[in-house]
Amino acid sequence: MQTQGIAASPGVVFGRAFLYGEEELRIVETEIEESGIEEELNRFQEAVEKARREYNEIQKKIAMEIGKEMTRLFDAHLMLLEDAAEETIQRIREERKNAEFTFYQILEKVKSAILSTGNGYLGERTVDIQDVEKRVLRNLMGTKSQTLGRLDCPVVIVARDLTPSDTASLDRRKVLGFATDLGGRTSHAAIVARSLGVPAVVGLGDISRRVRHGDLLILDGIRGVVYINPDQETLKLYQREKERFIQYERELLTFKDLPATTLDGRTVEVVANIELAEEIDSAIYYGAQGIGLYRTEYLYLARSSLPSEEEQYQAYRYIAEKMAPYPVIIRTFDLGGDKLLTGQDTVHELNPFLGWRAIRVSLKLLEVFKTQLRAILRASVMGNLRIMFPMISGLEELRRAKAILEETKQDLREERIAFDENCELGVMIEIPSAALVADQLAKEVDFFSIGTNDLIQYTIAVDRGNERIAYLFNPLHPAVLRLIKMIIEAGHNNGIWVGMCGEMSGEPLDIWLLLGLGLDEFSMSPIVLPEVKKIIRSITYKEAKTVAQRALELNTAEEVEAFIKCMMDEKLCGRFELQ
Amino acid sequence: MLFVQVASKFDSEVHLEKDGVRVNGKSIMEVMMLAAERGSEVVIIAEGADEKKAVERLVALINSRFDED
């Protein structure tokens, strides 16, 4: 059986499916001998105790992150747990069946009794019952709870969707690839897959419902197809495809350590986007000449307290040292304020992308901001670090942020703590307002990095995660191209360099155009580095400028795409072609 | 479930009765199964040293609003 989705990360892989988010528990009914009753009861009690502890942990976490009132939500679970446990113990003694079956029976009875009344409100309470049931059964049966951090063997992860929280604790050595129901080329799963260098197919619609744990999958990240339990013929065919792809990749690898120099001698910087410290090895392997974007959000996610200055310092220092003497650009916190633990009530925003996030949060939560800046500055003596502010919307905001940075530097000077006084400061240009006043901003920073992912969203007013309108998200839209040109020119006119860390800079089709517009630095997922170098080395800067000029004269994204494709087919021996 | 929490605080036995079905007021499972909705009539039965207080308290609780929980 095969299913078509969107190719999000290239490659071909064979592997067993790991369904993330769904748990399958099969209850078996067995009789227990008289002599084994005590042991069975002990086993059950332990499982219950574990569940009790889990709920207490959850309540503690909630108390810290949201507030004490909300912990009441789990009081019902605890009471239910106690009641059900008591009755189960009694019944095990009476009926001498195993704990799983007995417990399951008791709770199922409660559930069906409630559901049969047709009472809507109570019907929702079955969710609570379900949770208690699953939790204890899981503990009894020894099924490890679903975290991607504890995978037993290499698997293909199949899920409805994957969020940064899901992948934050990923055991990357065990991931063969990703397949998700939702998402597009720039969704989180796609980005992580490319950083890890594994294939991914997204936007499959219903794969998480079609696949079961352990199903054999062929993940074709080139064509965007997934085969579930393929037949012999398909397996053989794909074995050949896989070998062809490996061969192609091997050829590409010959470019990885070469400089990104055009045929007529213009050299640009080709660097990597990373978010987890482990990805540094991948970046170095694929020939990154630096880190163009180190996303720091991961230090704040999937944990119950804010990362301390020391903790952050260690993280930044590690990367600085590993990449030295190559530059590393550290972007300050870039998430919604609700992801931080403030102890205040979290406000649900209707438009989070237009809301309280990134630099806006940092400028409000000064302690948190300063802690991060201190950690970065302290680590700056260990290598070649640069600081970058996200989501800057205008000059006033930039000046405020710079003032905080200067305050922090002054503090460190007074404390006699060393930092790199020449640490470069840049901003991400990802909001149209910033692009339009780029000339003003350029006078007050050392560099720009164009964040095309968000720039395109804001400019065309499209949510790249919304499948219905995702077709509108196109980096080659003339409006986007004009803005990029504007940004690069504003930067160069004011003597600063301009890089790009959005997915566009790693998109083979767009390289010549960006090159021709004068982009100085290309930052991308490590796996694409060799191919991008190859593409840069295949043209002269003069020709690239012509490509850019012509492209900007065209009227639609489709025309631009067709034009570039045509040129690339002529010049290069074609990319990896599907047969 | 607030009712069960409050009921459990008392020494007396507490039972809830609706349409002839009587359940243990201190057991969340049983109370859930009784599936009493708003507007339905329930009888609160308490037996023990603090039975009077228990009934008073529980009646007040139910009357007070009881939308969530």
Coordinates of N, CA and C in Angstrom, one line a residue, chain A residues 381-562:
Chain A
V381 N 34.2 34.6 24.7 CA 35.7 34.6 24.7 C 36.2 33.2 24.3
M382 N 35.3 32.2 24.2 CA 35.6 30.8 23.9 C 35.7 30.5 22.4
G383 N 35.3 31.5 21.6 CA 35.3 31.2 20.2 C 34.9 32.5 19.5
N384 N 34.2 32.3 18.4 CA 33.8 33.5 17.6 C 32.3 33.6 17.5
L385 N 31.7 34.2 18.6 CA 30.3 34.3 18.7 C 29.7 35.7 18.2
R386 N 28.5 35.6 17.7 CA 27.8 36.8 17.3 C 26.4 36.7 17.8
I387 N 25.8 37.8 18.1 CA 24.4 37.9 18.7 C 23.5 38.4 17.6
M388 N 22.3 37.8 17.6 CA 21.3 38.2 16.7 C 19.9 38.3 17.3
F389 N 19.2 39.5 17.1 CA 17.9 39.7 17.7 C 16.9 39.3 16.7
P390 N 15.9 38.5 17.1 CA 14.8 38.1 16.2 C 13.6 39.1 16.2
M391 N 12.9 39.1 15.1 CA 11.6 39.8 15.0 C 11.7 41.3 15.3
I392 N 12.7 41.9 14.9 CA 12.8 43.4 15.1 C 11.9 44.0 14.1
S393 N 11.1 45.0 14.6 CA 10.1 45.6 13.7 C 10.5 47.0 13.3
G394 N 11.5 47.6 14.0 CA 11.8 49.0 13.7 C 13.0 49.5 14.5
L395 N 13.4 50.7 14.3 CA 14.6 51.2 14.9 C 14.4 51.4 16.4
E396 N 13.3 51.8 16.8 CA 13.1 52.1 18.3 C 13.3 50.8 19.1
E397 N 12.7 49.7 18.5 CA 12.9 48.5 19.2 C 14.3 48.0 19.2
L398 N 15.0 48.2 18.1 CA 16.4 47.8 18.0 C 17.2 48.6 19.1
R399 N 16.9 49.9 19.2 CA 17.7 50.7 20.1 C 17.5 50.3 21.5
R400 N 16.2 49.9 21.8 CA 16.0 49.5 23.2 C 16.7 48.2 23.5
A401 N 16.7 47.3 22.6 CA 17.4 46.0 22.8 C 18.9 46.2 22.9
K402 N 19.4 47.1 22.1 CA 20.9 47.4 22.2 C 21.2 48.0 23.5
A403 N 20.3 48.9 24.0 CA 20.5 49.5 25.3 C 20.7 48.4 26.4
I404 N 19.8 47.4 26.4 CA 19.9 46.3 27.3 C 21.2 45.6 27.2
L405 N 21.6 45.4 26.0 CA 22.8 44.6 25.7 C 24.0 45.4 26.3
E406 N 23.9 46.7 26.1 CA 25.0 47.6 26.6 C 25.1 47.6 28.1
E407 N 23.9 47.6 28.7 CA 23.8 47.5 30.2 C 24.4 46.3 30.7
T408 N 24.1 45.2 30.0 CA 24.6 43.9 30.4 C 26.1 43.9 30.2
K409 N 26.6 44.5 29.2 CA 28.1 44.5 29.0 C 28.7 45.3 30.1
Q410 N 28.1 46.4 30.5 CA 28.6 47.3 31.5 C 28.6 46.5 32.9
D411 N 27.6 45.7 33.1 CA 27.5 44.9 34.3 C 28.7 44.0 34.4
L412 N 29.0 43.3 33.2 CA 30.1 42.4 33.2 C 31.4 43.1 33.4
R413 N 31.5 44.2 32.8 CA 32.8 45.0 33.0 C 33.0 45.3 34.4
E414 N 32.0 45.7 35.1 CA 32.1 46.1 36.5 C 32.4 44.8 37.4
E415 N 31.9 43.7 36.9 CA 32.1 42.5 37.7 C 33.5 41.8 37.3
R416 N 34.1 42.5 36.3 CA 35.4 42.0 35.8 C 35.3 40.6 35.2
I417 N 34.2 40.4 34.5 CA 34.0 39.1 33.8 C 34.3 39.4 32.3
A418 N 35.2 38.6 31.8 CA 35.6 38.8 30.4 C 34.6 38.5 29.4
F419 N 34.5 39.3 28.3 CA 33.7 38.9 27.2 C 34.3 39.6 25.9
D420 N 33.9 39.1 24.8 CA 34.5 39.7 23.5 C 33.9 41.0 23.2
E421 N 34.7 42.1 23.4 CA 34.2 43.4 23.2 C 33.8 43.7 21.7
N422 N 34.4 42.8 20.9 CA 34.1 43.0 19.4 C 33.0 42.0 18.9
C423 N 32.3 41.5 19.9 CA 31.2 40.6 19.5 C 30.2 41.2 18.6
E424 N 30.1 40.7 17.4 CA 29.2 41.3 16.4 C 27.7 41.2 16.8
L425 N 27.0 42.2 16.4 CA 25.5 42.2 16.7 C 24.8 42.4 15.4
G426 N 23.8 41.5 15.2 CA 23.0 41.6 14.0 C 21.5 41.4 14.3
V427 N 20.6 41.6 13.3 CA 19.2 41.4 13.5 C 18.7 40.5 12.4
M428 N 17.6 39.8 12.7 CA 16.9 39.0 11.7 C 15.9 40.0 11.0
I429 N 16.0 40.0 9.7 CA 15.0 40.8 9.0 C 13.9 39.8 8.6
E430 N 12.8 39.8 9.3 CA 11.7 38.9 9.0 C 10.3 39.6 9.0
I431 N 10.3 40.8 9.4 CA 9.0 41.5 9.4 C 9.1 42.6 8.3
P432 N 8.1 42.7 7.5 CA 8.1 43.6 6.4 C 8.5 45.1 6.8
S433 N 8.1 45.5 8.0 CA 8.4 46.9 8.4 C 9.9 47.0 8.5
A434 N 10.6 46.0 9.0 CA 12.0 46.1 9.2 C 12.7 46.1 7.8
A435 N 12.1 45.3 6.9 CA 12.7 45.3 5.5 C 12.6 46.7 4.9
L436 N 11.5 47.3 5.1 CA 11.2 48.6 4.5 C 12.1 49.7 5.1
V437 N 12.5 49.5 6.4 CA 13.4 50.5 7.0 C 14.8 50.0 7.2
A438 N 15.1 49.0 6.4 CA 16.4 48.3 6.5 C 17.6 49.3 6.5
D439 N 17.4 50.4 5.7 CA 18.5 51.3 5.6 C 18.8 52.0 7.0
Q440 N 17.8 52.2 7.7 CA 17.9 52.8 9.1 C 18.6 51.8 10.0
L441 N 18.1 50.5 10.0 CA 18.6 49.5 10.8 C 20.1 49.2 10.5
A442 N 20.4 49.2 9.3 CA 21.8 48.9 8.8 C 22.8 49.7 9.5
K443 N 22.5 51.0 9.8 CA 23.4 51.9 10.4 C 23.8 51.5 11.8
E444 N 22.9 50.7 12.4 CA 23.1 50.4 13.9 C 23.5 49.0 14.2
V445 N 23.7 48.2 13.2 CA 24.1 46.8 13.5 C 25.3 46.4 12.6
D446 N 25.8 45.2 12.9 CA 27.0 44.7 12.1 C 26.6 43.8 10.9
F447 N 25.4 43.3 11.0 CA 24.9 42.4 9.9 C 23.4 42.2 9.9
F448 N 22.9 41.7 8.8 CA 21.5 41.3 8.8 C 21.5 39.8 8.5
S449 N 20.4 39.1 8.9 CA 20.1 37.8 8.4 C 18.7 37.7 8.1
I450 N 18.4 37.4 6.8 CA 17.0 37.5 6.3 C 16.3 36.2 6.7
G451 N 15.2 36.3 7.5 CA 14.4 35.2 7.9 C 13.3 35.0 6.9
T452 N 13.5 34.3 5.8 CA 12.5 34.2 4.8 C 11.3 33.4 5.2
N453 N 11.4 32.5 6.1 CA 10.2 31.7 6.5 C 9.1 32.6 7.0
D454 N 9.5 33.5 7.9 CA 8.5 34.4 8.5 C 8.2 35.6 7.6
L455 N 9.3 36.1 6.9 CA 9.1 37.2 6.0 C 8.1 36.9 5.0
I456 N 8.2 35.7 4.4 CA 7.2 35.4 3.4 C 5.8 35.3 4.0
Q457 N 5.7 34.7 5.1 CA 4.4 34.6 5.8 C 3.7 36.0 6.0
Y458 N 4.5 36.9 6.6 CA 4.0 38.2 6.8 C 3.7 39.0 5.6
T459 N 4.5 38.8 4.6 CA 4.4 39.6 3.4 C 3.2 39.2 2.5
I460 N 3.1 37.9 2.4 CA 2.0 37.4 1.6 C 0.7 37.1 2.4
A461 N 0.9 37.3 3.8 CA -0.2 37.0 4.7 C -0.7 35.6 4.6
V462 N 0.3 34.6 4.7 CA -0.1 33.2 4.7 C 0.5 32.4 5.8
D463 N -0.2 31.6 6.4 CA 0.3 30.7 7.4 C 0.8 29.5 6.8
R464 N 2.1 29.3 6.8 CA 2.7 28.2 6.1 C 2.3 26.8 6.5
G465 N 1.6 26.8 7.7 CA 1.2 25.5 8.3 C -0.3 25.2 7.9
N466 N -0.9 26.1 7.2 CA -2.3 25.9 6.8 C -2.4 25.3 5.4
E467 N -2.7 24.0 5.4 CA -2.7 23.3 4.1 C -3.6 23.9 3.0
R468 N -4.7 24.5 3.5 CA -5.6 25.0 2.5 C -5.0 26.1 1.6
I469 N -4.1 26.9 2.3 CA -3.6 28.0 1.6 C -2.1 28.0 1.4
A470 N -1.5 26.9 1.8 CA 0.0 26.7 1.7 C 0.6 27.0 0.4
Y471 N -0.3 26.8 -0.7 CA 0.2 27.0 -2.0 C 0.6 28.5 -2.3
L472 N 0.1 29.4 -1.4 CA 0.5 30.8 -1.6 C 1.9 31.1 -1.1
F473 N 2.4 30.2 -0.2 CA 3.7 30.5 0.4 C 4.8 30.1 -0.7
N474 N 5.3 31.2 -1.3 CA 6.3 30.9 -2.3 C 7.4 32.0 -2.3
P475 N 8.6 31.5 -2.0 CA 9.7 32.4 -1.9 C 10.0 33.2 -3.1
L476 N 9.5 32.7 -4.3 CA 9.8 33.4 -5.5 C 8.8 34.4 -5.9
H477 N 7.9 34.7 -5.0 CA 6.9 35.7 -5.3 C 7.6 37.0 -5.5
P478 N 7.3 37.7 -6.6 CA 8.0 39.0 -6.9 C 8.1 39.9 -5.7
A479 N 7.1 40.0 -4.9 CA 7.1 40.9 -3.7 C 8.3 40.5 -2.8
V480 N 8.4 39.2 -2.6 CA 9.5 38.7 -1.7 C 10.8 39.0 -2.3
L481 N 11.0 38.8 -3.6 CA 12.2 39.0 -4.3 C 12.6 40.5 -4.2
R482 N 11.6 41.4 -4.3 CA 11.9 42.8 -4.3 C 12.4 43.2 -2.9
L483 N 11.7 42.6 -1.9 CA 12.1 42.9 -0.5 C 13.5 42.4 -0.2
I484 N 13.8 41.2 -0.7 CA 15.2 40.7 -0.4 C 16.2 41.6 -1.1
K485 N 15.9 42.0 -2.3 CA 16.8 43.0 -3.0 C 17.0 44.2 -2.2
M486 N 15.9 44.8 -1.7 CA 15.9 46.0 -0.9 C 16.8 45.8 0.4
I487 N 16.6 44.7 1.0 CA 17.3 44.4 2.3 C 18.8 44.4 2.0
I488 N 19.2 43.6 1.0 CA 20.6 43.4 0.7 C 21.3 44.8 0.3
E489 N 20.5 45.5 -0.5 CA 21.1 46.8 -1.0 C 21.2 47.8 0.2
A490 N 20.2 47.8 1.1 CA 20.3 48.7 2.3 C 21.5 48.3 3.1
G491 N 21.7 47.0 3.3 CA 22.8 46.5 4.0 C 24.2 47.0 3.4
H492 N 24.3 46.7 2.2 CA 25.6 47.0 1.5 C 25.8 48.4 1.4
N493 N 24.8 49.2 1.2 CA 25.0 50.7 1.1 C 25.5 51.2 2.4
N494 N 25.2 50.5 3.5 CA 25.7 51.0 4.8 C 26.9 50.2 5.4
G495 N 27.5 49.4 4.5 CA 28.7 48.7 4.8 C 28.6 47.5 5.7
I496 N 27.4 46.9 5.7 CA 27.3 45.6 6.5 C 27.0 44.5 5.6
W497 N 27.3 43.2 6.1 CA 27.1 42.1 5.2 C 25.7 41.5 5.5
V498 N 25.1 40.8 4.5 CA 23.7 40.3 4.6 C 23.7 38.8 4.4
G499 N 23.2 38.1 5.3 CA 23.0 36.7 5.1 C 21.6 36.3 5.1
M500 N 21.3 35.0 5.0 CA 20.0 34.5 5.1 C 19.9 33.2 5.8
C501 N 19.0 33.1 6.7 CA 18.9 31.8 7.5 C 17.6 31.1 7.3
G502 N 16.7 31.7 6.4 CA 15.4 31.0 6.2 C 15.7 29.8 5.3
E503 N 14.7 29.0 5.1 CA 14.8 27.8 4.3 C 15.2 28.1 2.9
M504 N 14.9 29.3 2.4 CA 15.2 29.6 1.0 C 16.6 29.5 0.7
S505 N 17.5 29.8 1.7 CA 18.9 29.8 1.3 C 19.5 28.4 1.2
G506 N 18.7 27.4 1.5 CA 19.1 26.1 1.3 C 18.4 25.4 0.1
E507 N 17.6 26.2 -0.6 CA 16.8 25.6 -1.6 C 17.5 25.7 -2.9
P508 N 18.0 24.6 -3.5 CA 18.8 24.6 -4.7 C 18.3 25.5 -5.8
L509 N 17.1 25.6 -6.0 CA 16.5 26.4 -7.0 C 16.7 27.9 -6.9
D510 N 16.9 28.3 -5.6 CA 16.9 29.7 -5.4 C 18.4 30.3 -5.2
I511 N 19.3 29.4 -5.2 CA 20.7 29.8 -4.9 C 21.3 30.8 -5.9
W512 N 21.2 30.5 -7.2 CA 21.7 31.5 -8.2 C 21.1 32.9 -8.1
L513 N 19.8 32.9 -7.8 CA 19.1 34.1 -7.7 C 19.7 34.9 -6.5
L514 N 19.8 34.3 -5.4 CA 20.2 34.9 -4.2 C 21.7 35.4 -4.4
L515 N 22.4 34.5 -5.0 CA 23.8 34.8 -5.3 C 23.9 36.1 -6.1
G516 N 23.1 36.2 -7.1 CA 23.1 37.3 -8.0 C 22.6 38.6 -7.4
L517 N 21.8 38.4 -6.3 CA 21.3 39.6 -5.6 C 22.3 40.2 -4.7
G518 N 23.4 39.4 -4.5 CA 24.5 39.9 -3.7 C 24.5 39.3 -2.3
L519 N 23.8 38.3 -2.0 CA 23.8 37.7 -0.7 C 25.2 37.2 -0.3
D520 N 25.6 37.6 0.9 CA 27.0 37.2 1.4 C 27.1 35.9 2.1
E521 N 26.0 35.5 2.7 CA 26.1 34.3 3.6 C 24.8 33.5 3.4
F522 N 25.0 32.2 3.2 CA 23.8 31.3 3.1 C 23.9 30.3 4.3
S523 N 22.8 30.3 5.1 CA 22.7 29.4 6.2 C 21.6 28.4 6.0
M524 N 21.9 27.1 6.2 CA 20.9 26.1 5.9 C 21.0 24.9 6.7
S525 N 20.2 23.9 6.5 CA 20.3 22.6 7.2 C 21.6 22.0 6.7
P526 N 22.4 21.4 7.6 CA 23.7 20.8 7.2 C 23.6 19.9 5.9
I527 N 22.6 19.1 5.8 CA 22.6 18.1 4.7 C 22.6 18.8 3.4
V528 N 22.1 20.0 3.2 CA 22.1 20.6 1.9 C 23.4 21.3 1.5
L529 N 24.3 21.5 2.5 CA 25.5 22.3 2.3 C 26.3 21.8 1.0
P530 N 26.6 20.5 0.8 CA 27.4 20.1 -0.3 C 26.7 20.5 -1.7
E531 N 25.4 20.3 -1.7 CA 24.7 20.6 -3.0 C 24.7 22.1 -3.3
V532 N 24.5 22.9 -2.2 CA 24.6 24.4 -2.4 C 26.0 24.8 -2.9
K533 N 27.0 24.2 -2.3 CA 28.3 24.6 -2.7 C 28.5 24.2 -4.2
K534 N 28.0 23.1 -4.6 CA 28.1 22.6 -5.9 C 27.5 23.6 -6.9
I535 N 26.3 24.1 -6.5 CA 25.6 25.0 -7.3 C 26.3 26.4 -7.4
I536 N 26.8 26.8 -6.4 CA 27.5 28.1 -6.4 C 28.8 28.0 -7.2
R537 N 29.4 26.8 -7.2 CA 30.7 26.6 -8.0 C 30.4 26.4 -9.4
S538 N 29.2 26.3 -9.8 CA 28.9 26.0 -11.2 C 28.5 27.2 -12.1
I539 N 28.7 28.4 -11.5 CA 28.3 29.6 -12.2 C 29.2 30.7 -12.0
T540 N 29.2 31.7 -12.8 CA 30.0 32.9 -12.5 C 29.1 33.9 -11.8
Y541 N 29.7 34.8 -11.0 CA 28.9 35.8 -10.3 C 28.2 36.7 -11.3
K542 N 28.9 36.9 -12.4 CA 28.3 37.8 -13.5 C 27.0 37.2 -14.0
E543 N 27.1 35.9 -14.3 CA 25.9 35.2 -14.8 C 24.8 35.2 -13.7
A544 N 25.2 35.0 -12.5 CA 24.2 35.0 -11.4 C 23.5 36.3 -11.3
K545 N 24.2 37.4 -11.5 CA 23.6 38.7 -11.4 C 22.6 38.9 -12.6
T546 N 22.9 38.3 -13.7 CA 22.0 38.4 -14.8 C 20.7 37.6 -14.5
V547 N 20.9 36.4 -13.9 CA 19.8 35.6 -13.5 C 18.9 36.4 -12.6
A548 N 19.5 37.0 -11.6 CA 18.7 37.8 -10.6 C 17.9 38.9 -11.3
Q549 N 18.7 39.6 -12.2 CA 18.1 40.8 -12.9 C 16.8 40.3 -13.7
R550 N 17.0 39.2 -14.4 CA 15.9 38.8 -15.3 C 14.8 38.3 -14.4
A551 N 15.1 37.6 -13.3 CA 14.0 37.1 -12.4 C 13.2 38.2 -11.9
L552 N 13.8 39.3 -11.5 CA 13.1 40.4 -11.0 C 12.2 41.2 -12.0
E553 N 12.4 40.9 -13.3 CA 11.6 41.5 -14.3 C 10.4 40.7 -14.5
L554 N 10.4 39.4 -14.1 CA 9.2 38.6 -14.3 C 8.1 38.9 -13.4
N555 N 6.9 38.5 -13.8 CA 5.7 38.9 -13.0 C 5.1 38.0 -12.0
T556 N 5.4 36.7 -12.2 CA 4.9 35.8 -11.2 C 5.9 34.8 -10.7
A557 N 5.6 34.2 -9.6 CA 6.5 33.2 -9.0 C 6.7 32.0 -10.0
E558 N 5.6 31.6 -10.6 CA 5.7 30.5 -11.6 C 6.7 30.8 -12.7
E559 N 6.6 32.0 -13.2 CA 7.5 32.4 -14.3 C 9.0 32.4 -13.8
V560 N 9.2 32.9 -12.6 CA 10.5 32.9 -12.1 C 11.0 31.4 -11.9
E561 N 10.2 30.6 -11.4 CA 10.6 29.2 -11.2 C 10.9 28.5 -12.5
A562 N 10.1 28.7 -13.5 CA 10.3 28.1 -14.8 C 11.6 28.6 -15.4

